[in-house]
mmCIF file of C-alpha atoms and ligand atoms in Angstrom:
data_model
loop_
_atom_site.group_PDB
_atom_site.id
_atom_site.type_symbol
_atom_site.label_atom_id
_atom_site.label_comp_id
_atom_site.label_asym_id
_atom_site.label_seq_id
_atom_site.Cartn_x
_atom_site.Cartn_y
_atom_site.Cartn_z
ATOM 1 C CA UNK P 274 -155.192 25.528 91.264
ATOM 2 C CA UNK P 275 -152.536 22.744 91.321
ATOM 3 C CA UNK P 276 -152.522 22.405 87.835
ATOM 4 C CA UNK P 277 -150.856 25.373 86.966
ATOM 5 C CA UNK P 278 -148.555 25.922 90.038
ATOM 6 C CA UNK P 279 -144.809 25.121 89.146
ATOM 7 C CA UNK P 280 -144.140 22.977 91.971
ATOM 8 C CA UNK P 281 -146.766 20.152 91.278
ATOM 9 C CA UNK P 282 -143.983 17.497 91.418
ATOM 10 C CA UNK P 283 -142.225 18.235 94.309
ATOM 11 C CA UNK P 284 -145.086 19.064 95.906
ATOM 12 C CA UNK P 285 -146.667 15.585 95.337
ATOM 13 C CA UNK P 286 -143.369 14.085 95.825
ATOM 14 C CA UNK P 287 -143.100 15.615 99.619
ATOM 15 C CA UNK P 288 -146.525 14.498 100.175
ATOM 16 C CA UNK P 289 -145.903 10.691 99.385
ATOM 17 C CA UNK P 290 -143.185 10.573 102.020
ATOM 18 C CA UNK P 291 -145.321 12.391 104.583
ATOM 19 C CA UNK P 292 -148.511 12.027 106.652
ATOM 20 C CA UNK P 293 -150.315 15.003 105.522
ATOM 21 C CA UNK P 294 -153.714 15.579 104.536
ATOM 22 C CA UNK P 295 -155.416 17.415 101.941
ATOM 23 C CA UNK P 296 -154.529 18.079 98.260
ATOM 24 C CA UNK P 297 -151.014 17.995 97.398
ATOM 25 C CA UNK P 298 -149.170 18.459 94.063
ATOM 26 C CA UNK P 299 -152.839 17.518 92.910
ATOM 27 C CA UNK P 300 -153.257 14.559 94.448
ATOM 28 C CA UNK P 301 -155.660 13.429 97.219
ATOM 29 C CA UNK P 302 -154.858 11.094 100.289
ATOM 30 C CA UNK P 303 -156.279 8.037 98.418
ATOM 31 C CA UNK P 304 -154.263 9.285 94.831
ATOM 32 C CA UNK P 305 -151.149 9.175 97.216
ATOM 33 C CA UNK P 306 -152.458 5.748 98.522
ATOM 34 C CA UNK P 307 -152.455 4.323 95.373
ATOM 35 C CA UNK P 308 -149.207 5.350 93.956
ATOM 36 C CA UNK P 309 -147.543 4.294 97.121
ATOM 37 C CA UNK P 310 -149.081 0.848 96.583
ATOM 38 C CA UNK P 311 -148.388 0.679 92.923
ATOM 39 C CA UNK P 312 -144.763 1.884 93.212
ATOM 40 C CA UNK P 313 -144.376 -0.301 96.641
ATOM 41 C CA UNK P 314 -143.168 2.776 98.582
ATOM 42 C CA UNK P 315 -142.813 2.685 102.378
ATOM 43 C CA UNK P 316 -146.069 4.346 104.640
ATOM 44 C CA UNK P 317 -145.377 7.900 105.129
ATOM 45 C CA UNK P 318 -143.801 9.022 108.369
ATOM 46 C CA UNK P 319 -146.204 10.510 110.655
ATOM 47 C CA UNK P 320 -145.959 14.225 112.233
ATOM 48 C CA UNK P 321 -144.986 12.769 115.800
ATOM 49 C CA UNK P 322 -142.341 10.460 114.360
ATOM 50 C CA UNK P 323 -140.949 14.004 112.131
ATOM 51 C CA UNK P 324 -140.914 15.566 115.603
ATOM 52 C CA UNK P 325 -139.430 12.983 117.120
ATOM 53 C CA UNK P 326 -136.565 13.465 114.720
ATOM 54 C CA UNK P 327 -136.448 16.838 114.723
ATOM 55 C CA UNK P 328 -136.045 16.609 118.760
ATOM 56 C CA UNK P 329 -133.284 14.235 118.173
ATOM 57 C CA UNK P 330 -131.663 16.025 115.616
ATOM 58 C CA UNK P 331 -131.457 19.156 117.848
ATOM 59 C CA UNK P 332 -130.426 17.623 120.913
ATOM 60 C CA UNK P 333 -127.185 16.343 118.552
ATOM 61 C CA UNK P 334 -126.745 19.675 116.746
ATOM 62 C CA UNK P 335 -127.003 21.422 120.451
ATOM 63 C CA UNK P 336 -124.491 18.854 121.788
ATOM 64 C CA UNK P 337 -122.242 19.150 118.950
ATOM 65 C CA UNK P 338 -122.250 23.161 118.894
ATOM 66 C CA UNK P 339 -120.297 25.017 121.453
ATOM 67 C CA UNK P 340 -122.237 27.984 121.435
ATOM 68 C CA UNK P 341 -125.379 26.450 121.587
ATOM 69 C CA UNK P 342 -124.621 23.617 124.051
ATOM 70 C CA UNK P 343 -124.124 26.761 126.535
ATOM 71 C CA UNK P 344 -127.390 28.463 125.839
ATOM 72 C CA UNK P 345 -129.347 24.934 126.508
HETATM 73 S S1 LIG X 110 -150.926 22.269 96.677
HETATM 74 FE FE1 LIG X 110 -148.486 22.241 96.025
HETATM 75 S S2 LIG X 110 -148.859 21.848 93.674
HETATM 76 FE FE2 LIG X 110 -150.883 22.509 94.523
HETATM 77 S S3 LIG X 110 -151.098 24.739 94.283
HETATM 78 FE FE3 LIG X 110 -150.253 24.152 96.250
HETATM 79 S S4 LIG X 110 -147.949 23.834 96.476
HETATM 80 FE FE4 LIG X 110 -148.882 23.932 94.284
#
């Protein structure tokens, strides 16, 4: 299915930087680990790290937005 998908490169690249399971861009978790090792890429951020980043980002946006800061 991935071979015919127009988003294979983007999908694989996203999965290389995120801690996800399954097939992304035609790569398995083992494939991506090998690509990361060969390219000396950092380990992907975990979903909990990503959620922490989103919560922190939301806090900054709410504080900086006069309308949102009144609603929270
Ligand atoms: S996993 Fe990614 S590349 Fe494969 S079919 Fe789905 S969107 Fe396309």
